[in-house]
Coordinates of N, CA and C (backbone and C1' of nucleotides) in Angstrom, one line a residue:
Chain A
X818 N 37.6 252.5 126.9 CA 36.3 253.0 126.4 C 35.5 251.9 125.7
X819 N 34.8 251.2 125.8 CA 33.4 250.4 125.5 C 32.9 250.8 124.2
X820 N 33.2 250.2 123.3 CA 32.4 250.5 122.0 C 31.2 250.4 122.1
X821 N 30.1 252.0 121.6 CA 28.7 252.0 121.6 C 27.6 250.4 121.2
X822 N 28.7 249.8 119.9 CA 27.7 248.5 119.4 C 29.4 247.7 119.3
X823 N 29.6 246.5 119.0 CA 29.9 245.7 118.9 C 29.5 245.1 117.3
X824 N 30.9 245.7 116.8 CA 30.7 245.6 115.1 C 30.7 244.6 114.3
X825 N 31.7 243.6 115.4 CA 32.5 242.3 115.3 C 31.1 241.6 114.5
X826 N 29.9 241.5 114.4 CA 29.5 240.5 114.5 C 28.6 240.5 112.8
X827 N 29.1 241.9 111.9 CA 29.4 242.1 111.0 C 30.3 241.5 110.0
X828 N 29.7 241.6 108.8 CA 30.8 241.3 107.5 C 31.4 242.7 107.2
X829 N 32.7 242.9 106.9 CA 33.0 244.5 106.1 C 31.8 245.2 105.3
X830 N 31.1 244.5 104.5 CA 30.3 245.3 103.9 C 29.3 245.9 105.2
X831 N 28.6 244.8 105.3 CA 27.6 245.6 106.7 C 28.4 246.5 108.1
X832 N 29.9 246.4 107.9 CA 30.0 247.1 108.9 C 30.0 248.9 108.2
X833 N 30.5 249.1 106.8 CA 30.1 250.0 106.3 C 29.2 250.9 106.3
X834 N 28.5 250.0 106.2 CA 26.8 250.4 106.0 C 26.2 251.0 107.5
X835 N 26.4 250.4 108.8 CA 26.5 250.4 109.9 C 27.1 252.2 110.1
X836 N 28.0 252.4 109.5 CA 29.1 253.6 110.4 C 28.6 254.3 109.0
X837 N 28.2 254.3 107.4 CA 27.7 255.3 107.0 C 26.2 255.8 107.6
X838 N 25.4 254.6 107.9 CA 24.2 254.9 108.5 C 24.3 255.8 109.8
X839 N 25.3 255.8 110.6 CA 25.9 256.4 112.1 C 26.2 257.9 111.7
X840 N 26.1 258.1 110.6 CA 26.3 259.8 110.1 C 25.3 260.3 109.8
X841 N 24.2 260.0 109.8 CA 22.8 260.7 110.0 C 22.7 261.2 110.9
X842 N 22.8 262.6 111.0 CA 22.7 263.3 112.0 C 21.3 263.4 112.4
X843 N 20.3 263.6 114.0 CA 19.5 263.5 114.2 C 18.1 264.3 113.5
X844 N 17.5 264.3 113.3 CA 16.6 265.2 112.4 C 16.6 265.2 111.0
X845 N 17.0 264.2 110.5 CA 17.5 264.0 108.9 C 17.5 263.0 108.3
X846 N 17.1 262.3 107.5 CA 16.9 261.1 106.9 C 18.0 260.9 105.4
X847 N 18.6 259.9 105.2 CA 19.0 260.0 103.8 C 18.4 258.5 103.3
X848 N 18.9 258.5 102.1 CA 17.9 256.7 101.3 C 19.2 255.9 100.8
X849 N 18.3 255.1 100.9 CA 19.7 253.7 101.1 C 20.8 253.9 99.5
X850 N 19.9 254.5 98.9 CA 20.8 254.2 97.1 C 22.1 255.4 97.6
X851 N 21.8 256.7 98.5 CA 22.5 257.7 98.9 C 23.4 257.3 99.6
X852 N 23.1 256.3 100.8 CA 24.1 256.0 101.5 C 25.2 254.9 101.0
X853 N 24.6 254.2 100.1 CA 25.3 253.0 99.1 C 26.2 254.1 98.5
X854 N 26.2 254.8 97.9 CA 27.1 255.6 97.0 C 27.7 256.6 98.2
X855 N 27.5 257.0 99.2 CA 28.5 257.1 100.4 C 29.6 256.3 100.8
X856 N 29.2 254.4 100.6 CA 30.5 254.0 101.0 C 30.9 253.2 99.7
X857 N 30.7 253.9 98.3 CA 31.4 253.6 97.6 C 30.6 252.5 96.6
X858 N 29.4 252.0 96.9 CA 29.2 251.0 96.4 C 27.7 251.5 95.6
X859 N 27.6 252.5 94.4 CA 26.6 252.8 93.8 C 25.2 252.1 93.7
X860 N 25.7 250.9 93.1 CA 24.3 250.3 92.8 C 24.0 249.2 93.9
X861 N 24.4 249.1 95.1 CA 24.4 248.2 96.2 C 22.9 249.1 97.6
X862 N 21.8 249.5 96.9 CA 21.3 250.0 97.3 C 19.9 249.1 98.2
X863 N 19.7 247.8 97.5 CA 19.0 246.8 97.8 C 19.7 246.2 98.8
X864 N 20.9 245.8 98.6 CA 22.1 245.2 99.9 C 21.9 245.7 100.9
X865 N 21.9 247.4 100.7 CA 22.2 247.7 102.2 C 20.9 248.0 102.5
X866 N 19.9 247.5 102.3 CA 18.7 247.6 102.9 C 18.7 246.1 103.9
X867 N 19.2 245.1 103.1 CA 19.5 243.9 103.6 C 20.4 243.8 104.7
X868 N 21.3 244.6 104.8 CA 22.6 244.5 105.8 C 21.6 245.5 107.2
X869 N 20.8 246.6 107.2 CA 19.9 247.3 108.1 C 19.1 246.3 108.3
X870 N 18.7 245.3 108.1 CA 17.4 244.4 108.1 C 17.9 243.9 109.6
X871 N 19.4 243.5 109.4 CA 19.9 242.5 110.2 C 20.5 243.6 110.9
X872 N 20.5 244.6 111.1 CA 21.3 245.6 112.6 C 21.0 245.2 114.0
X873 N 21.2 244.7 114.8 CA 21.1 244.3 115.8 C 21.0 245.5 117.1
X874 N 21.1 246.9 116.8 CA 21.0 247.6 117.6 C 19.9 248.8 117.0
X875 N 18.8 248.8 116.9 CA 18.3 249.9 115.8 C 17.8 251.1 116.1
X876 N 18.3 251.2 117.6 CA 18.8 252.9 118.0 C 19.6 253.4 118.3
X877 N 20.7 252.4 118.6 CA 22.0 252.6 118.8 C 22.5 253.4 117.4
X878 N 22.6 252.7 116.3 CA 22.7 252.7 114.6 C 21.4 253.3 113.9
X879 N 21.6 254.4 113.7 CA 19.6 254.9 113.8 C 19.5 254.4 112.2
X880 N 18.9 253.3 112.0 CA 18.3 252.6 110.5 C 17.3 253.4 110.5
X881 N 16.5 253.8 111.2 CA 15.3 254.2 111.1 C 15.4 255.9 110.4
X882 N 16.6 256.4 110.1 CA 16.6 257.5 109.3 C 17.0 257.2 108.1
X883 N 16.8 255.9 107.4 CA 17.3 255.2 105.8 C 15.9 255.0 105.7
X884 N 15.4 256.1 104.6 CA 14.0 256.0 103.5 C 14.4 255.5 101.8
X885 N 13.3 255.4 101.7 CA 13.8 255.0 100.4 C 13.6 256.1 99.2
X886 N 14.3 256.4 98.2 CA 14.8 257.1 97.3 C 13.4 258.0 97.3
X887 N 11.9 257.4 97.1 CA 11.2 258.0 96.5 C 10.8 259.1 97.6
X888 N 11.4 258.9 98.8 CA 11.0 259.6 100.1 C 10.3 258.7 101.0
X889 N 9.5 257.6 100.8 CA 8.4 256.7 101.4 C 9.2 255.9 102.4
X890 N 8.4 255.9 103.5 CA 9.2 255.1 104.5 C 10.7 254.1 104.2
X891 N 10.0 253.1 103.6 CA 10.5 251.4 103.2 C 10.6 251.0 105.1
X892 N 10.9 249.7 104.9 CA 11.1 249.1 106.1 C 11.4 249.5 107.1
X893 N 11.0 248.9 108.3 CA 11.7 248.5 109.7 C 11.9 247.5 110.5
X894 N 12.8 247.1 111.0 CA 12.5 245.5 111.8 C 11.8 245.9 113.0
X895 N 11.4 247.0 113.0 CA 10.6 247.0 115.0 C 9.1 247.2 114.1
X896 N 8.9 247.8 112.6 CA 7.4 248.1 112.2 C 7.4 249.9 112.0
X897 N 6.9 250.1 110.8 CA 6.8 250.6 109.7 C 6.9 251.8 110.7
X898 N 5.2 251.7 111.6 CA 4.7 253.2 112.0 C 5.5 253.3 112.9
X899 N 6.3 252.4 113.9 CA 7.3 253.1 114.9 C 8.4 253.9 114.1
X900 N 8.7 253.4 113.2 CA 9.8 254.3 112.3 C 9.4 255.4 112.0
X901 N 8.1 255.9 111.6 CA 7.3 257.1 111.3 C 7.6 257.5 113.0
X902 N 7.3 257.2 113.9 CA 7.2 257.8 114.9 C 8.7 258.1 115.5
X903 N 9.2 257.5 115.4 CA 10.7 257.6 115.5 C 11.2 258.8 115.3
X904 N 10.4 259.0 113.6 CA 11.5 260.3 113.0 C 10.4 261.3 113.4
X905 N 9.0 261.4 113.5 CA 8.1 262.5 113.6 C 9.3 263.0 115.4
X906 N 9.3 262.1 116.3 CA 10.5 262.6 117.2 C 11.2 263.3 117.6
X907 N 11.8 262.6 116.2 CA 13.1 263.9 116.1 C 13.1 265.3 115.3
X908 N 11.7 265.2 115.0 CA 11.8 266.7 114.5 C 11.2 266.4 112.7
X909 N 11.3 264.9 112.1 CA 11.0 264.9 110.9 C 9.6 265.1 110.5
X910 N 9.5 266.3 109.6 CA 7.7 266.1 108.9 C 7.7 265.2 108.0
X911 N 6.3 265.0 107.6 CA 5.7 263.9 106.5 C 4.8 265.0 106.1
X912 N 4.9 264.8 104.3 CA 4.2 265.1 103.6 C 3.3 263.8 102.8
X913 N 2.4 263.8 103.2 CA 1.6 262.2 103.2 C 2.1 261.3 104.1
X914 N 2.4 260.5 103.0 CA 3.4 259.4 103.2 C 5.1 259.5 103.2
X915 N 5.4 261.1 102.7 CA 6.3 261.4 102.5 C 7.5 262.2 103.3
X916 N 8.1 262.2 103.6 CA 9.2 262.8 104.3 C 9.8 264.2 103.5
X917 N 9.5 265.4 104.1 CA 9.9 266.8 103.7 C 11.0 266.5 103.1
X918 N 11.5 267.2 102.2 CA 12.7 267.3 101.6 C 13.9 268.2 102.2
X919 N 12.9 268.8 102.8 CA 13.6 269.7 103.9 C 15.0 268.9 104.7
X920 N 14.2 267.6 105.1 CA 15.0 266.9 106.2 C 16.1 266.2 104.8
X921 N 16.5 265.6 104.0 CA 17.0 265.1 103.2 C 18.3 265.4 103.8
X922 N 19.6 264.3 103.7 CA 20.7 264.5 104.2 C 21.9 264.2 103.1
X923 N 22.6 264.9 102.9 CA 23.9 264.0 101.9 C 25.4 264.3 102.5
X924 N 25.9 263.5 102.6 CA 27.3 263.7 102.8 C 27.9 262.4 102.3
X925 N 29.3 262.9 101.6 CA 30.1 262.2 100.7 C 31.6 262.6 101.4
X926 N 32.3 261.2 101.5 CA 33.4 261.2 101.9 C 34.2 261.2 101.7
X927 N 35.7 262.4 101.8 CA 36.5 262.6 101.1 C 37.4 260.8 100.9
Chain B
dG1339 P 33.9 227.5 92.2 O5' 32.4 227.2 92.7 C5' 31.8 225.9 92.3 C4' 30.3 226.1 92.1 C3' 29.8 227.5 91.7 O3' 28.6 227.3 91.1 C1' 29.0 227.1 93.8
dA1340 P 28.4 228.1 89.7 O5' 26.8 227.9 89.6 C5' 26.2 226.6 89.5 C4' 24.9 226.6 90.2 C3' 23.9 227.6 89.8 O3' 22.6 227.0 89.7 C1' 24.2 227.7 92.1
dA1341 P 21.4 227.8 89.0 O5' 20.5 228.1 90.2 C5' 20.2 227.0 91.1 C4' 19.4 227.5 92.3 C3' 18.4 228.5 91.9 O3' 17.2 228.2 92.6 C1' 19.8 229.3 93.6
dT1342 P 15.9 229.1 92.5 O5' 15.9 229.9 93.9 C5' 16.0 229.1 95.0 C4' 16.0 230.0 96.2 C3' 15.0 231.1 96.2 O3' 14.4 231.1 97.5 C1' 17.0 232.1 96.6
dT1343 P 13.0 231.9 97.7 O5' 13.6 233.2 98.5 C5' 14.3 232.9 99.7 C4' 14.9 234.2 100.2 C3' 13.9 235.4 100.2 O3' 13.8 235.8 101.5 C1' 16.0 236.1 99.3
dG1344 P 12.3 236.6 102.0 O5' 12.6 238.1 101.9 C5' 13.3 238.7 101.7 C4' 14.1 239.9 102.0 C3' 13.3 241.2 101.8 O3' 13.8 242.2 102.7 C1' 15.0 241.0 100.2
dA1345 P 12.9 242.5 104.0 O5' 12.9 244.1 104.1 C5' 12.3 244.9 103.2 C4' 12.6 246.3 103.3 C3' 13.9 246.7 102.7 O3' 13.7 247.9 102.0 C1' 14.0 247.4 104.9
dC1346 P 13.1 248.0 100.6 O5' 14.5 248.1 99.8 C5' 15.6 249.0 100.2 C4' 16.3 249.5 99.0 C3' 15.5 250.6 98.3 O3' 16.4 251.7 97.9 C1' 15.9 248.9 96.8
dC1347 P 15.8 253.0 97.2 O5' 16.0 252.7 95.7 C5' 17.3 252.5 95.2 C4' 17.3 252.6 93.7 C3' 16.4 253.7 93.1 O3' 17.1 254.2 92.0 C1' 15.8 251.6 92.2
dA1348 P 16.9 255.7 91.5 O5' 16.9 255.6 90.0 C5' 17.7 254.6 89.3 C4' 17.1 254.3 88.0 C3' 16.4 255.5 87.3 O3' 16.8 255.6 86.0 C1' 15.0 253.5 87.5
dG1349 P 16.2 256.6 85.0 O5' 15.4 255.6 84.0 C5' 15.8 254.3 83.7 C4' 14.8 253.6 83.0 C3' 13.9 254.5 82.1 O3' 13.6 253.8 80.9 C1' 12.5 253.3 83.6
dC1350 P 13.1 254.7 79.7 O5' 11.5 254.4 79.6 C5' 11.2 253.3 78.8 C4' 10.2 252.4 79.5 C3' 8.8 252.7 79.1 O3' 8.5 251.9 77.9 C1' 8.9 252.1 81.4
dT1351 P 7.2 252.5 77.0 O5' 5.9 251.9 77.7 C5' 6.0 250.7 78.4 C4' 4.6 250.4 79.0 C3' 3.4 251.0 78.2 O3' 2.3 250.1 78.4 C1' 3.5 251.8 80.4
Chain C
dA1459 P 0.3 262.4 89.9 O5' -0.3 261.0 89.8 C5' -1.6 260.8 90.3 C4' -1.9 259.3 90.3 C3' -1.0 258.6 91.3 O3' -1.7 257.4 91.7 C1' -0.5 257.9 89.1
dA1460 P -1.3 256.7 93.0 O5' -1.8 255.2 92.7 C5' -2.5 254.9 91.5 C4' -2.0 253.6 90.8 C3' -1.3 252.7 91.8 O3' -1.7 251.4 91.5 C1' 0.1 253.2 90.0
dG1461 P -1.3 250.3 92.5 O5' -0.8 249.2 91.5 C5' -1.3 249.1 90.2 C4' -0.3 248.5 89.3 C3' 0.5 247.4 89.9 O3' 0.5 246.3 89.0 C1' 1.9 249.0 88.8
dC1462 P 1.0 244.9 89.4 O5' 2.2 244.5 88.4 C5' 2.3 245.3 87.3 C4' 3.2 245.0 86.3 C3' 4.3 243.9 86.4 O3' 4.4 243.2 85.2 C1' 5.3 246.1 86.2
dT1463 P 5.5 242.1 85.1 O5' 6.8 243.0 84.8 C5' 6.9 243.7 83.6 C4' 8.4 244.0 83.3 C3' 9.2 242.8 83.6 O3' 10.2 242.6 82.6 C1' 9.9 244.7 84.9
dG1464 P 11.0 241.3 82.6 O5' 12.5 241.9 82.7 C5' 12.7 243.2 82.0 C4' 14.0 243.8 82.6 C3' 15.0 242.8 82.9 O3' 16.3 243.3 82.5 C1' 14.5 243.9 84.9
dG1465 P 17.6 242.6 82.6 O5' 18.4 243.4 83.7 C5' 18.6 244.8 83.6 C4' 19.1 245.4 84.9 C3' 20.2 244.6 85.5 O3' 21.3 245.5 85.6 C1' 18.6 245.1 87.1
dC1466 P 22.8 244.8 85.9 O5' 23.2 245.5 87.3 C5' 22.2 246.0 88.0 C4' 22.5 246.3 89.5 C3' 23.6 245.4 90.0 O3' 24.6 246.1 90.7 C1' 21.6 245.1 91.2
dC1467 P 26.0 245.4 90.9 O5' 26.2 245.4 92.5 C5' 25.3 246.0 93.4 C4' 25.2 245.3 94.7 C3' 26.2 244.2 94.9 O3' 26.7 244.2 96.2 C1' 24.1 243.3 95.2
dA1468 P 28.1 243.6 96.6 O5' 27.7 242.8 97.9 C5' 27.3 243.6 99.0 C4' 26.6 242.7 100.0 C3' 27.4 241.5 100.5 O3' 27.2 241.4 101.9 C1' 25.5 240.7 99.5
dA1469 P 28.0 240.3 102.7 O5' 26.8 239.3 103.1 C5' 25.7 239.9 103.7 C4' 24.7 238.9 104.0 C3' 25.2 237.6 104.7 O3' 24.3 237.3 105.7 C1' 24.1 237.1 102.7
dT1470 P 24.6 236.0 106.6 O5' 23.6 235.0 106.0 C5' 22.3 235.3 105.6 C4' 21.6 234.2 105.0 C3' 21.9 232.8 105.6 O3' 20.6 232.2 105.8 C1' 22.2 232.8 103.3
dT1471 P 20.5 230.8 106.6 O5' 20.2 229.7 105.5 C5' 19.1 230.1 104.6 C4' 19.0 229.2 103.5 C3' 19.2 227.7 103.8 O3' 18.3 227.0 103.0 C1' 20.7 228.3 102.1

DNA sequence: GAATTGACCAGCT
DNA sequence: AAGCTGGCCAATT
């Protein structure tokens, strides 16, 4: 069986970040400080915006459902408004600039 | 091994 | 409400 991405080419930390980002279920956004305290690492919320910078696959690994805390997009390496379009896609509303809270995702791992 | 860099954040004003 | 500030953290230089 063929691994979907090739993780190898990761440090542990970004491979974390990689397989907690892989749990966003489609239609749902969560924010990077959420997903940092997902794999353990509370205040590593800037990092793993840094470790999605560098994803090499960015629909394979959907970065594009990591917003930032306040709800507001924050980055993308393909560009901002494909990420808006991305999630408008899959089902996500925008309230302005902002992403429904509706969609909001949390899961924490035993 | 120090300094720099960034797809961040909370708390202030 | 919008902008600053200082803090944080991992990778890179």
């Amino acid at each position: 069986m063929k691994p979907k991405a090739d993780l190898s080419v990761f440090s542990d930390f970004e491979r974390e970040v990689m397989l907690a980002v892989s749990e966003i279920p489609r239609g749902r956004v969560a924010t990077y400080a959420e997903r940092a305290r997902a794999i353990g690492r509370e205040k590593a919320a800037r990092a793993v915006g840094n470790a999605l910078a560098k994803n090499p696959y960015p629909i394979v690994i959907p970065c594009h459902r990591v917003v930032k805390a306040d709800l507001r997009l924050g980055g993308y390496s393909l560009g901002a408004d494909n990420k808006k379009k991305l999630l408008e896609g899959e089902g996500v509303r925008f309230i302005g600039d902002r992403v429904r809270h509706g969609h909001v995702f949390k899961f924490y791992r035993s």
